[in-house]
Short mmCIF file of C-alpha atoms in Angstrom, two decimals:
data_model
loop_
_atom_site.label_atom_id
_atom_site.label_comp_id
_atom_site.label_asym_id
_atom_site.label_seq_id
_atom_site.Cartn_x
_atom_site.Cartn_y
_atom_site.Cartn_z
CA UNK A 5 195.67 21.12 24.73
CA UNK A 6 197.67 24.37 23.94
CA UNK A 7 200.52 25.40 24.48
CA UNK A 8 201.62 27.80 26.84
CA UNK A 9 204.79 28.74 24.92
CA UNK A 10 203.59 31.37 22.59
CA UNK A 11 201.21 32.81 25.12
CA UNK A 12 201.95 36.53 24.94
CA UNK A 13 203.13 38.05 28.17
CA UNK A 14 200.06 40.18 28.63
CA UNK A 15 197.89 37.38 28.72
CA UNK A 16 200.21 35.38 30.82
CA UNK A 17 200.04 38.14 33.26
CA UNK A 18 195.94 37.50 33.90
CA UNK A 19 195.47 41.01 32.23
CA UNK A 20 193.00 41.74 28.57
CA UNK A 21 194.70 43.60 25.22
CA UNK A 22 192.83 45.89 25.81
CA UNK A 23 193.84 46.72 29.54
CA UNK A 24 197.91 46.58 28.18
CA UNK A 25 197.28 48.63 25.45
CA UNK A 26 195.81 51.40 27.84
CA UNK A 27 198.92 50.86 30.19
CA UNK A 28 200.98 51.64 27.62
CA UNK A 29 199.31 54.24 25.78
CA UNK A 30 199.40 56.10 29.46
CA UNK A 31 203.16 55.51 29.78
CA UNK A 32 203.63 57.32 26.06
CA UNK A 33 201.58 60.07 26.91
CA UNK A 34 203.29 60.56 30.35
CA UNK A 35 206.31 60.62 28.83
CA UNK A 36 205.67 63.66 26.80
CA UNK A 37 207.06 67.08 26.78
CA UNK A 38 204.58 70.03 26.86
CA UNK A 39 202.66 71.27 24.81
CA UNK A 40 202.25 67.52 23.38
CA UNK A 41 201.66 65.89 26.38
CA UNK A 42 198.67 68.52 27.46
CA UNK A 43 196.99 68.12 23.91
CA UNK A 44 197.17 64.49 24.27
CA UNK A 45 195.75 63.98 27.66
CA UNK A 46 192.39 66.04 25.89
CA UNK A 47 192.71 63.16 23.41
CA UNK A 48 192.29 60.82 25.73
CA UNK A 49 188.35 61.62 26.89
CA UNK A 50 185.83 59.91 25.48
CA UNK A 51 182.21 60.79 24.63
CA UNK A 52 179.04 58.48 23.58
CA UNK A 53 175.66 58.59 23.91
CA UNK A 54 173.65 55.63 26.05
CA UNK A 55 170.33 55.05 24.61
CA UNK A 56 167.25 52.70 26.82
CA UNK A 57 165.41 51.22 24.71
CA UNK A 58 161.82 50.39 26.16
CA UNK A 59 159.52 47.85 24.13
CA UNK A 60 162.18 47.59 21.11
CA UNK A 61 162.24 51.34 20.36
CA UNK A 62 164.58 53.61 21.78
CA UNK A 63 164.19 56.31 24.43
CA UNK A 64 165.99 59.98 24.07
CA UNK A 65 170.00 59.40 24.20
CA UNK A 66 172.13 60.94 27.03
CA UNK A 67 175.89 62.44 26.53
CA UNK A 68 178.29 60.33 28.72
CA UNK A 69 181.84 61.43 29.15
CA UNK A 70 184.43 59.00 29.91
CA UNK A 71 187.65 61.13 31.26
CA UNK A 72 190.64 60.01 33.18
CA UNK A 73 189.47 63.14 35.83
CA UNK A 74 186.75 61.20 36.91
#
């Protein structure tokens, strides 16, 4: 049985690492002054490619852009 004690407050609060550490990286950049808070919103996109992969080979990739715009 473990302890509850040392359970970090993000965790306590139902929520991932992951999910907290976005929180807060949106706080810092919110927080900025321009021109720094402009460049890093454009940080803050992400691209990747999503491959299907039909009878263990895989089909032509497509560009996917992940951006806080929508």
């Amino acid at each position: 049985m473990a302890s509850s004690a040392a359970v970090p407050f993000w965790r306590a609060a139902g929520m991932t690492y992951i999910t907290y550490s976005n929180i807060c990286a949106n706080l810092v950049r919110n927080c900025l002054k321009e021109p720094h808070k402009s460049e890093a919103l454009t940080r803050e996109r992400v691209h990747f490619s999503v491959s299907k992969w039909v009878d263990g080979k895989p089909q032509k990739p497509t560009i996917r852009s992940d951006s806080p715009e929508g």
